[in-house]
N, CA, C and O of each residue as an XYZ file, in Angstrom:
796
protein
N       0.850     -1.186      0.000
C       0.000      0.000      0.000
C       0.888      1.238      0.000
O       1.935      1.279      0.645
N       0.444      2.233     -0.733
C       1.150      3.506     -0.794
C       1.162      4.157      0.590
O       0.110      4.259      1.222
N       2.342      4.607      1.085
C       2.424      5.215      2.411
C       1.518      6.421      2.576
O       0.972      6.648      3.656
N       1.353      7.198      1.510
C       0.484      8.378      1.609
C      -0.973      7.959      1.776
O      -1.720      8.565      2.544
N      -1.375      6.895      1.032
C      -2.753      6.391      1.162
C      -2.980      5.809      2.541
O      -4.043      5.990      3.134
N      -1.973      5.105      3.052
C      -2.081      4.516      4.395
C      -2.249      5.612      5.428
O      -3.045      5.477      6.356
N      -1.495      6.710      5.272
C      -1.587      7.833      6.210
C      -2.970      8.467      6.145
O      -3.541      8.835      7.172
N      -3.514      8.595      4.914
C      -4.860      9.157      4.750
C      -5.911      8.264      5.417
O      -6.834      8.748      6.072
N      -5.747      6.944      5.234
C      -6.699      5.979      5.821
C      -6.691      6.060      7.341
O      -7.746      6.084      7.975
N      -5.478      6.104      7.930
C      -5.350      6.207      9.393
C      -5.990      7.487      9.888
O      -6.677      7.501     10.910
N      -5.750      8.589      9.134
C      -6.310      9.884      9.525
C      -7.831      9.862      9.475
O      -8.492     10.376     10.378
N      -8.400      9.256      8.401
C      -9.854      9.177      8.264
C     -10.466      8.310      9.360
O     -11.520      8.638      9.906
N      -9.793      7.190      9.681
C     -10.294      6.311     10.742
C     -10.260      7.020     12.090
O     -11.157      6.840     12.914
N      -9.229      7.823     12.312
C      -9.125      8.569     13.570
C     -10.256      9.585     13.684
O     -10.804      9.807     14.764
N     -10.599     10.202     12.542
C     -11.710     11.158     12.551
C     -13.046     10.448     12.745
O     -13.952     10.975     13.391
N     -13.158      9.258     12.183
C     -14.417      8.517     12.221
C     -14.652      7.858     13.585
O     -15.797      7.698     14.008
N     -13.574      7.478     14.270
C     -13.658      6.728     15.529
C     -14.509      7.414     16.593
O     -15.337      6.740     17.205
N     -14.355      8.721     16.851
C     -15.186      9.365     17.872
C     -16.677      9.268     17.566
O     -17.491      9.135     18.480
N     -17.038      9.335     16.291
C     -18.450      9.248     15.913
C     -19.010      7.852     16.189
O     -20.180      7.704     16.544
N     -18.170      6.837     16.023
C     -18.589      5.464     16.319
C     -18.866      5.334     17.815
O     -19.876      4.766     18.229
N     -17.934      5.880     18.625
C     -18.119      5.826     20.076
C     -19.391      6.553     20.489
O     -20.144      6.087     21.345
N     -19.614      7.695     19.870
C     -20.801      8.481     20.197
C     -22.074      7.762     19.767
O     -23.082      7.790     20.473
N     -22.019      7.121     18.607
C     -23.188      6.371     18.127
C     -23.500      5.194     19.056
O     -24.657      4.920     19.372
N     -22.433      4.505     19.487
C     -22.619      3.381     20.427
C     -23.178      3.898     21.754
O     -24.056      3.276     22.351
N     -22.656      5.051     22.212
C     -23.151      5.654     23.458
C     -24.637      5.993     23.338
O     -25.417      5.718     24.250
N     -25.021      6.584     22.223
C     -26.433      6.926     21.990
C     -27.292      5.667     21.996
O     -28.391      5.660     22.551
N     -26.784      4.596     21.373
C     -27.534      3.329     21.338
C     -27.740      2.768     22.748
O     -28.825      2.295     23.086
N     -26.691      2.828     23.558
C     -26.793      2.326     24.940
C     -27.784      3.165     25.734
O     -28.615      2.631     26.469
N     -27.690      4.499     25.579
C     -28.635      5.389     26.274
C     -30.073      5.125     25.827
O     -30.993      5.134     26.645
N     -30.260      4.891     24.528
C     -31.596      4.597     24.001
C     -32.132      3.280     24.567
O     -33.324      3.158     24.849
N     -31.243      2.298     24.730
C     -31.655      1.011     25.282
C     -32.090      1.179     26.750
O     -33.111      0.633     27.170
N     -31.294      1.945     27.522
C     -31.660      2.209     28.922
C     -32.989      2.961     28.979
O     -33.835      2.680     29.828
N     -33.162      3.919     28.065
C     -34.416      4.680     28.000
C     -35.601      3.767     27.703
O     -36.691      3.961     28.242
N     -35.387      2.769     26.843
C     -36.460      1.814     26.519
C     -36.881      1.034     27.767
O     -38.073      0.860     28.017
N     -35.902      0.564     28.551
C     -36.225     -0.143     29.801
C     -36.934      0.783     30.792
O     -37.851      0.373     31.504
N     -36.489      2.035     30.819
C     -37.114      3.017     31.712
C     -38.573      3.245     31.324
O     -39.453      3.289     32.183
N     -38.817      3.386     30.036
C     -40.187      3.590     29.542
C     -41.050      2.371     29.849
O     -42.220      2.508     30.207
N     -40.472      1.182     29.708
C     -41.185     -0.053     30.031
C     -41.578     -0.072     31.510
O     -42.716     -0.391     31.857
N     -40.617      0.274     32.378
C     -40.898      0.326     33.810
C     -41.962      1.352     34.137
O     -42.833      1.110     34.973
N     -41.892      2.504     33.473
C     -42.862      3.577     33.712
C     -44.269      3.154     33.305
O     -45.229      3.401     34.035
N     -44.393      2.516     32.137
C     -45.726      2.094     31.679
C     -46.291      0.997     32.577
O     -47.495      0.949     32.833
N     -45.404      0.110     33.056
C     -45.859     -0.967     33.949
C     -46.366     -0.400     35.269
O     -47.428     -0.794     35.752
N     -45.609      0.523     35.850
C     -46.041      1.097     37.127
C     -47.296      1.952     36.965
O     -48.130      2.005     37.869
N     -47.433      2.618     35.825
C     -48.652      3.397     35.565
C     -49.864      2.486     35.543
O     -50.911      2.819     36.099
N     -49.719      1.315     34.886
C     -50.819      0.341     34.857
C     -51.125     -0.177     36.255
O     -52.289     -0.321     36.628
N     -50.073     -0.459     37.030
C     -50.271     -0.949     38.398
C     -51.026      0.071     39.244
O     -51.902     -0.294     40.028
N     -50.686      1.348     39.085
C     -51.376      2.400     39.839
C     -52.848      2.453     39.434
O     -53.729      2.550     40.288
N     -53.110      2.389     38.130
C     -54.503      2.453     37.645
C     -55.315      1.267     38.145
O     -56.415      1.440     38.670
N     -54.776      0.064     37.983
C     -55.485     -1.147     38.428
C     -55.652     -1.133     39.948
O     -56.710     -1.491     40.465
N     -54.602     -0.717     40.657
C     -54.667     -0.653     42.118
C     -55.733      0.307     42.596
O     -56.456      0.008     43.547
N     -55.843      1.469     41.943
C     -56.871      2.443     42.330
C     -58.280      1.901     42.106
O     -59.187      2.157     42.898
N     -58.454      1.147     41.015
C     -59.762      0.527     40.755
C     -60.076     -0.505     41.830
O     -61.197     -0.564     42.335
N     -59.073     -1.326     42.179
C     -59.279     -2.346     43.218
C     -59.563     -1.703     44.576
O     -60.400     -2.194     45.334
N     -58.870     -0.611     44.881
C     -59.128      0.105     46.134
C     -60.558      0.624     46.154
O     -61.255      0.506     47.162
N     -60.992      1.196     45.040
C     -62.353      1.725     44.955
C     -63.391      0.621     45.156
O     -64.360      0.799     45.895
N     -63.180     -0.534     44.487
C     -64.115     -1.664     44.616
C     -64.147     -2.207     46.038
O     -65.217     -2.452     46.594
N     -62.965     -2.393     46.623
C     -62.874     -2.929     47.985
C     -63.471     -1.961     48.988
O     -64.138     -2.370     49.938
N     -63.230     -0.676     48.775
C     -63.775      0.348     49.670
C     -65.300      0.388     49.596
O     -65.973      0.568     50.611
N     -65.840      0.219     48.386
C     -67.301      0.187     48.208
C     -67.894     -0.996     48.957
O     -68.916     -0.865     49.630
N     -67.248     -2.152     48.839
C     -67.700     -3.353     49.544
C     -67.631     -3.155     51.054
O     -68.536     -3.565     51.780
N     -66.559     -2.527     51.523
C     -66.383     -2.255     52.952
C     -67.500     -1.336     53.460
O     -68.090     -1.583     54.512
N     -67.780     -0.273     52.698
C     -68.842      0.657     53.082
C     -70.208     -0.019     53.060
O     -71.068      0.294     53.883
N     -70.414     -0.946     52.123
C     -71.667     -1.696     52.077
C     -71.830     -2.542     53.341
O     -72.927     -2.648     53.891
N     -70.717     -3.148     53.798
C     -70.768     -3.936     55.041
C     -71.165     -3.046     56.222
O     -71.972     -3.444     57.062
N     -70.590     -1.834     56.280
C     -70.924     -0.897     57.355
C     -72.405     -0.523     57.299
O     -73.092     -0.503     58.320
N     -72.885     -0.225     56.081
C     -74.290      0.154     55.907
C     -75.218     -0.986     56.317
O     -76.236     -0.769     56.975
N     -74.854     -2.197     55.920
C     -75.663     -3.369     56.282
C     -75.690     -3.561     57.800
O     -76.734     -3.886     58.365
N     -74.562     -3.365     58.451
C     -74.529     -3.458     59.911
C     -75.430     -2.401     60.550
O     -76.141     -2.683     61.515
N     -75.393     -1.185     60.004
C     -76.232     -0.115     60.549
C     -77.714     -0.415     60.402
O     -78.498     -0.203     61.327
N     -78.089     -0.911     59.223
C     -79.502     -1.252     58.974
C     -79.940     -2.375     59.906
O     -81.016     -2.309     60.500
N     -79.111     -3.401     60.033
C     -79.458     -4.519     60.913
C     -79.482     -4.083     62.377
O     -80.319     -4.545     63.152
N     -78.559     -3.190     62.755
C     -78.561     -2.664     64.119
C     -79.831     -1.889     64.411
O     -80.405     -1.999     65.494
N     -80.274     -1.089     63.416
C     -81.528     -0.347     63.581
C     -82.707     -1.314     63.680
O     -83.629     -1.089     64.465
N     -82.682     -2.389     62.888
C     -83.756     -3.397     62.947
C     -83.779     -4.085     64.309
O     -84.849     -4.344     64.860
N     -82.600     -4.379     64.851
C     -82.519     -4.988     66.184
C     -83.124     -4.054     67.230
O     -83.843     -4.499     68.125
N     -82.828     -2.752     67.112
C     -83.388     -1.773     68.051
C     -84.912     -1.738     67.962
O     -85.603     -1.709     68.980
N     -85.429     -1.740     66.721
C     -86.895     -1.717     66.527
C     -87.524     -2.987     67.090
O     -88.542     -2.936     67.780
N     -86.905     -4.129     66.786
C     -87.432     -5.405     67.288
C     -87.312     -5.487     68.813
O     -88.145     -6.107     69.475
N     -86.278     -4.863     69.359
C     -86.136     -4.820     70.814
C     -87.279     -4.049     71.452
O     -87.791     -4.432     72.504
N     -87.675     -2.954     70.803
C     -88.836     -2.193     71.289
C     -90.104     -3.014     71.205
O     -90.942     -2.976     72.106
N     -90.244     -3.761     70.113
C     -91.423     -4.631     69.966
C     -91.414     -5.715     71.031
O     -92.463     -6.069     71.569
N     -90.239     -6.241     71.335
C     -90.095     -7.268     72.376
C     -90.569     -6.735     73.730
O     -91.255     -7.436     74.474
N     -90.203     -5.504     74.037
C     -90.627     -4.887     75.296
C     -92.142     -4.714     75.355
O     -92.769     -4.964     76.384
N     -92.722     -4.278     74.226
C     -94.182     -4.082     74.220
C     -94.924     -5.410     74.297
O     -96.016     -5.480     74.859
N     -94.332     -6.475     73.730
C     -94.963     -7.796     73.805
C     -94.961     -8.334     75.238
O     -95.897     -9.015     75.658
N     -93.911     -8.022     75.971
C     -93.828     -8.497     77.353
C     -94.917     -7.873     78.221
O     -95.327     -8.450     79.228
N     -95.376     -6.702     77.827
C     -96.452     -6.023     78.560
C     -97.817     -6.578     78.153
O     -98.778     -6.491     78.916
N     -97.900     -7.149     76.949
C     -99.178     -7.644     76.406
C     -99.815     -8.685     77.328
O     -99.123     -9.439     78.011
N    -101.161     -8.707     77.331
C    -101.924     -9.624     78.186
C    -102.241    -10.947     77.478
O    -102.488    -11.954     78.141
N    -102.237    -10.953     76.143
C    -102.592    -12.160     75.371
C    -101.401    -13.128     75.404
O    -100.408    -12.939     74.701
N    -101.528    -14.171     76.239
C    -100.389    -15.076     76.488
C    -100.018    -15.907     75.259
O     -98.832    -16.107     74.996
N    -101.020    -16.406     74.488
C    -100.744    -17.238     73.309
C     -99.999    -16.417     72.248
O     -98.961    -16.834     71.734
N    -100.551    -15.253     71.938
C     -99.927    -14.370     70.957
C     -98.541    -13.944     71.453
O     -97.573    -13.871     70.697
N     -98.495    -13.671     72.743
C     -97.250    -13.207     73.344
C     -96.136    -14.242     73.219
O     -95.021    -13.893     72.829
N     -96.411    -15.505     73.540
C     -95.368    -16.536     73.518
C     -94.872    -16.815     72.100
O     -93.671    -16.969     71.879
N     -95.818    -16.882     71.119
C     -95.411    -17.135     69.727
C     -94.587    -15.977     69.170
O     -93.524    -16.165     68.579
N     -95.117    -14.782     69.378
C     -94.453    -13.601     68.811
C     -93.109    -13.343     69.495
O     -92.140    -12.960     68.840
N     -93.051    -13.555     70.823
C     -91.802    -13.358     71.562
C     -90.690    -14.244     70.993
O     -89.557    -13.803     70.801
N     -91.047    -15.500     70.731
C     -90.073    -16.457     70.200
C     -89.580    -16.019     68.824
O     -88.380    -16.042     68.549
N     -90.526    -15.616     67.953
C     -90.170    -15.200     66.591
C     -89.281    -13.949     66.608
O     -88.266    -13.880     65.915
N     -89.686    -12.976     67.408
C     -88.925    -11.721     67.469
C     -87.527    -11.972     68.042
O     -86.545    -11.419     67.546
N     -87.438    -12.795     69.072
C     -86.146    -13.083     69.691
C     -85.214    -13.819     68.719
O     -84.016    -13.542     68.666
N     -85.779    -14.756     67.956
C     -84.991    -15.483     66.959
C     -84.462    -14.528     65.878
O     -83.316    -14.628     65.440
N     -85.340    -13.597     65.463
C     -84.929    -12.616     64.443
C     -83.822    -11.719     64.982
O     -82.848    -11.445     64.280
N     -83.964    -11.263     66.218
C     -82.939    -10.418     66.831
C     -81.613    -11.174     66.913
O     -80.563    -10.628     66.574
N     -81.663    -12.431     67.362
C     -80.441    -13.240     67.472
C     -79.769    -13.427     66.112
O     -78.547    -13.354     65.983
N     -80.616    -13.673     65.092
C     -80.078    -13.875     63.739
C     -79.402    -12.595     63.219
O     -78.320    -12.646     62.632
N     -80.051    -11.467     63.443
C     -79.485    -10.189     63.001
C     -78.182     -9.874     63.743
O     -77.214     -9.417     63.135
N     -78.161    -10.115     65.027
C     -76.951     -9.850     65.805
C     -75.791    -10.745     65.357
O     -74.637    -10.316     65.314
N     -76.125    -11.999     65.022
C     -75.096    -12.914     64.512
C     -74.567    -12.438     63.161
O     -73.368    -12.500     62.891
N     -75.489    -11.959     62.316
C     -75.093    -11.448     60.997
C     -74.214    -10.202     61.143
O     -73.240    -10.034     60.409
N     -74.565     -9.332     62.095
C     -73.745     -8.138     62.353
C     -72.339     -8.560     62.770
O     -71.354     -7.996     62.294
N     -72.243     -9.547     63.656
C     -70.932    -10.041     64.110
C     -70.167    -10.681     62.952
O     -68.955    -10.500     62.839
N     -70.872    -11.436     62.083
C     -70.230    -12.087     60.938
C     -69.718    -11.068     59.922
O     -68.676    -11.271     59.300
N     -70.458     -9.974     59.760
C     -69.994     -8.927     58.849
C     -68.709     -8.283     59.364
O     -67.875     -7.838     58.576
N     -68.555     -8.235     60.663
C     -67.342     -7.661     61.269
C     -66.159     -8.607     61.089
O     -65.091     -8.206     60.628
N     -66.368     -9.881     61.463
C     -65.289    -10.869     61.372
C     -65.883    -12.265     61.288
O     -66.664    -12.679     62.145
N     -65.498    -12.988     60.233
C     -66.014    -14.339     60.026
C     -64.915    -15.172     59.375
O     -64.486    -14.885     58.258
N     -64.465    -16.203     60.081
C     -63.352    -17.028     59.580
C     -63.733    -17.838     58.342
O     -62.858    -18.324     57.625
N     -65.029    -17.986     58.090
C     -65.468    -18.796     56.938
C     -65.476    -18.014     55.631
O     -65.652    -18.600     54.562
N     -65.288    -16.702     55.703
C     -65.331    -15.894     54.478
C     -64.147    -14.927     54.464
O     -63.527    -14.660     55.494
N     -63.854    -14.416     53.281
C     -62.718    -13.496     53.167
C     -63.157    -12.091     52.757
O     -62.355    -11.292     52.273
N     -64.452    -11.803     52.961
C     -64.936    -10.464     52.629
C     -65.634     -9.802     53.817
O     -66.497     -8.942     53.637
N     -65.249    -10.214     55.053
C     -65.773     -9.497     56.206
C     -64.992     -8.190     56.359
O     -64.015     -7.964     55.644
N     -65.417     -7.333     57.283
C     -64.815     -6.010     57.393
C     -63.323     -6.070     57.741
O     -62.529     -5.290     57.214
N     -62.954     -6.976     58.610
C     -61.540     -7.073     58.988
C     -60.668     -7.468     57.792
O     -59.604     -6.889     57.571
N     -61.129     -8.460     57.026
C     -60.366     -8.881     55.833
C     -60.324     -7.774     54.783
O     -59.297     -7.544     54.146
N     -61.455     -7.094     54.615
C     -61.496     -6.015     53.630
C     -60.555     -4.876     54.029
O     -59.911     -4.266     53.175
N     -60.481     -4.596     55.332
C     -59.568     -3.549     55.801
C     -58.114     -3.935     55.528
O     -57.310     -3.100     55.113
N     -57.786     -5.202     55.764
C     -56.427     -5.686     55.469
C     -56.127     -5.571     53.974
O     -55.044     -5.138     53.578
N     -57.108     -5.968     53.146
C     -56.936     -5.868     51.695
C     -56.725     -4.415     51.269
O     -55.874     -4.120     50.430
N     -57.518     -3.506     51.864
C     -57.386     -2.086     51.540
C     -55.996     -1.565     51.890
O     -55.374     -0.855     51.100
N     -55.514     -1.924     53.077
C     -54.183     -1.474     53.503
C     -53.099     -1.999     52.563
O     -52.175     -1.275     52.193
N     -53.231     -3.272     52.185
C     -52.246     -3.886     51.286
C     -52.269     -3.220     49.909
O     -51.220     -2.928     49.335
N     -53.472     -2.984     49.388
C     -53.609     -2.346     48.076
C     -53.049     -0.923     48.095
O     -52.376     -0.500     47.155
N     -53.329     -0.194     49.166
C     -52.824      1.181     49.269
C     -51.294      1.197     49.308
O     -50.659      2.068     48.715
N     -50.713      0.224     50.015
C     -49.247      0.125     50.071
C     -48.687     -0.172     48.684
O     -47.709      0.445     48.263
N     -49.311     -1.126     47.964
C     -48.845     -1.485     46.621
C     -48.931     -0.291     45.665
O     -48.021     -0.055     44.870
N     -50.032      0.455     45.750
C     -50.206      1.621     44.877
C     -49.175      2.692     45.202
O     -48.632      3.330     44.300
N     -48.904      2.892     46.498
C     -47.912      3.896     46.891
C     -46.519      3.524     46.388
O     -45.774      4.383     45.915
N     -46.170      2.241     46.492
C     -44.867      1.771     45.988
C     -44.793      1.988     44.476
O     -43.778      2.461     43.963
N     -45.873      1.642     43.760
C     -45.900      1.825     42.304
C     -45.773      3.302     41.944
O     -45.088      3.648     40.982
N     -46.430      4.178     42.713
C     -46.326      5.620     42.453
C     -44.897      6.100     42.662
O     -44.380      6.887     41.868
N     -44.254      5.626     43.735
C     -42.862      6.004     44.000
C     -41.955      5.560     42.855
O     -41.122      6.333     42.381
N     -42.121      4.309     42.412
C     -41.314      3.793     41.310
C     -41.555      4.607     40.036
O     -40.617      4.951     39.317
N     -42.822      4.907     39.773
C     -43.168      5.640     38.556
C     -42.529      7.028     38.547
O     -42.101      7.516     37.501
N     -42.468      7.652     39.711
C     -41.838      8.974     39.802
C     -40.353      8.891     39.426
O     -39.841      9.755     38.712
N     -39.666      7.853     39.907
C     -38.248      7.665     39.553
C     -38.097      7.423     38.056
O     -37.204      7.980     37.417
N     -38.987      6.578     37.495
C     -38.907      6.288     36.058
C     -39.123      7.557     35.228
O     -38.418      7.785     34.244
N     -40.091      8.377     35.623
C     -40.369      9.598     34.866
C     -39.164     10.541     34.896
O     -38.813     11.138     33.879
N     -38.536     10.672     36.065
C     -37.334     11.511     36.161
C     -36.205     10.954     35.303
O     -35.500     11.700     34.623
N     -36.042      9.630     35.343
C     -34.982      8.988     34.549
C     -35.216      9.197     33.059
O     -34.271      9.433     32.306
N     -36.483      9.110     32.629
C     -36.795      9.312     31.207
C     -36.335     10.687     30.731
O     -35.710     10.817     29.679
N     -36.653     11.707     31.520
C     -36.272     13.078     31.141
C     -34.749     13.208     31.067
O     -34.209     13.758     30.108
N     -34.067     12.694     32.093
C     -32.596     12.807     32.138
C     -31.957     12.053     30.980
O     -31.015     12.551     30.362
N     -32.457     10.861     30.680
C     -31.883     10.070     29.572
C     -32.139     10.733     28.218
O     -31.281     10.697     27.335
N     -33.303     11.330     28.056
C     -33.584     12.029     26.796
C     -32.640     13.215     26.611
O     -32.143     13.460     25.512
N     -32.398     13.953     27.709
C     -31.444     15.072     27.626
C     -30.042     14.551     27.317
O     -29.311     15.156     26.532
N     -29.668     13.428     27.934
C     -28.346     12.838     27.684
C     -28.180     12.463     26.217
O     -27.132     12.708     25.621
N     -29.222     11.867     25.638
C     -29.165     11.483     24.213
C     -29.013     12.722     23.334
O     -28.246     12.717     22.370
N     -29.747     13.783     23.671
C     -29.652     15.033     22.894
C     -28.232     15.603     22.976
O     -27.669     16.028     21.967
N     -27.662     15.608     24.180
C     -26.310     16.167     24.348
C     -25.259     15.368     23.572
O     -24.398     15.946     22.909
N     -25.336     14.039     23.660
C     -24.368     13.206     22.932
C     -24.563     13.371     21.425
O     -23.590     13.421     20.672
N     -25.812     13.454     20.990
C     -26.086     13.670     19.555
C     -25.537     15.016     19.101
O     -24.940     15.124     18.031
N     -25.745     16.040     19.926
C     -25.251     17.379     19.568
C     -23.728     17.413     19.527
O     -23.140     18.187     18.771
N     -23.085     16.569     20.346
C     -21.617     16.553     20.360
C     -21.041     16.031     19.042
O     -19.884     16.312     18.729
N     -21.820     15.282     18.269
C     -21.364     14.804     16.949
C     -21.247     15.989     16.000
O     -20.269     16.128     15.265
N     -22.270     16.841     16.036
C     -22.274     18.006     15.128
C     -21.292     19.067     15.613
O     -20.535     19.633     14.824
N     -21.313     19.332     16.928
C     -20.473     20.395     17.479
C     -19.039     19.950     17.678
O     -18.147     20.779     17.858
N     -18.812     18.658     17.646
C     -17.470     18.085     17.849
C     -16.853     18.596     19.141
O     -15.665     18.911     19.199
N     -17.694     18.674     20.189
C     -17.206     19.158     21.484
C     -17.201     18.054     22.515
O     -18.129     17.247     22.582
N     -16.158     18.021     23.316
C     -16.078     16.984     24.350
C     -16.946     17.317     25.558
O     -17.388     16.418     26.273
N     -17.192     18.611     25.788
C     -18.007     19.010     26.951
C     -19.423     18.454     26.817
O     -19.979     17.905     27.768
N     -19.994     18.602     25.629
C     -21.352     18.075     25.397
C     -21.378     16.557     25.550
O     -22.296     15.994     26.147
N     -20.357     15.910     25.002
C     -20.301     14.444     25.065
C     -20.225     13.959     26.508
O     -20.986     13.081     26.914
N     -19.302     14.533     27.282
C     -19.141     14.066     28.664
C     -20.298     14.497     29.556
O     -20.618     13.814     30.529
N     -20.919     15.605     29.238
C     -22.145     15.998     29.966
C     -23.241     14.973     29.712
O     -23.958     14.569     30.627
N     -23.359     14.553     28.431
C     -24.337     13.525     28.077
C     -24.064     12.206     28.781
O     -24.982     11.550     29.273
N     -22.775     11.821     28.825
C     -22.375     10.575     29.506
C     -22.737     10.651     30.995
O     -23.289      9.709     31.564
N     -22.412     11.795     31.611
C     -22.699     11.979     33.046
C     -24.194     11.860     33.318
O     -24.610     11.157     34.238
N     -24.998     12.550     32.512
C     -26.453     12.470     32.678
C     -26.960     11.058     32.394
O     -27.901     10.585     33.032
N     -26.326     10.393     31.432
C     -26.711      9.009     31.120
C     -26.488      8.080     32.297
O     -27.327      7.229     32.593
N     -25.356      8.243     32.968
C     -25.057      7.419     34.154
C     -26.067      7.713     35.255
O     -26.574      6.798     35.905
N     -26.358      9.002     35.459
C     -27.357      9.379     36.475
C     -28.716      8.776     36.121
O     -29.403      8.223     36.979
N     -29.091      8.890     34.854
C     -30.369      8.320     34.403
C     -30.427      6.813     34.602
O     -31.460      6.265     34.986
N     -29.293      6.142     34.333
C     -29.221      4.687     34.531
C     -29.415      4.330     35.998
O     -30.159      3.404     36.320
N     -28.741      5.068     36.899
C     -28.868      4.807     38.342
C     -30.298      5.066     38.826
O     -30.829      4.317     39.647
N     -30.910      6.127     38.313
C     -32.292      6.421     38.698
C     -33.241      5.343     38.178
O     -34.211      4.985     38.846
N     -32.951      4.831     36.981
C     -33.755      3.727     36.432
C     -33.645      2.491     37.316
O     -34.649      1.845     37.616
N     -32.424      2.163     37.734
C     -32.229      1.028     38.645
C     -33.026      1.221     39.923
O     -33.654      0.291     40.428
N     -32.992      2.440     40.436
C     -33.746      2.719     41.659
C     -35.246      2.606     41.416
O     -35.999      2.222     42.311
N     -35.676      2.940     40.203
C     -37.091      2.775     39.861
C     -37.521      1.317     39.928
O     -38.638      1.017     40.349
N     -36.646      0.412     39.519
C     -36.981     -1.015     39.569
C     -36.874     -1.593     40.976
O     -37.701     -2.411     41.379
N     -35.854     -1.165     41.725
C     -35.566     -1.815     43.013
C     -35.846     -0.967     44.250
O     -35.822     -1.479     45.369
N     -36.113      0.330     44.059
C     -36.322      1.269     45.166
C     -35.266      1.080     46.268
O     -35.587      0.815     47.426
N     -34.017      1.224     45.869
C     -32.912      1.094     46.811
C     -32.899      2.253     47.800
O     -32.494      2.093     48.951
N     -33.346      3.421     47.342
C     -33.469      4.567     48.244
C     -34.659      5.408     47.800
O     -35.068      5.371     46.640
N     -35.205      6.166     48.746
C     -36.345      7.048     48.448
C     -36.049      8.430     48.990
O     -35.127      8.627     49.782
N     -36.856      9.387     48.542
C     -36.726     10.723     49.089
C     -38.023     11.165     49.692
O     -38.115     12.277     50.211
């Protein structure tokens, strides 16, 4: 090979090499950004589904409270009827009605207790409260993760812009600023997945 041509080739490769590094850097940043976007969309879905589940569970919980109140009011009314029956002079009517009213009161009181806590079912008030607490915790964790992902997305996009601009401007400051932001964005993305620390 002609020495002059070899020198030209080496010179051209030296000029081309920084652009290759920058292109590879942009590709890596874009890949990290893709994972960040994936994490963000997943946590957004978790928050949406969690909020729906919280709403449904809360509605069921409130229905249990309302049912207890209605049954409690019925017990009070039947208790008043029980008192008036005890005053009644008609013994036959009194004994039959007393038994029926007392059975109804006992049944309602048992139902009120079962709505509060019942080992045979998983939708009593105590279980629903536990479910609500668990769902709220899951939604809060998803919201925290999503916040980290959103911040990482912005930082990674800026990093990609800076590294891309460094190709045109041929400046090292832009390139290393982009690299620095890329590393920060990567660390924030990791924290979005694992929540190693919070603020």
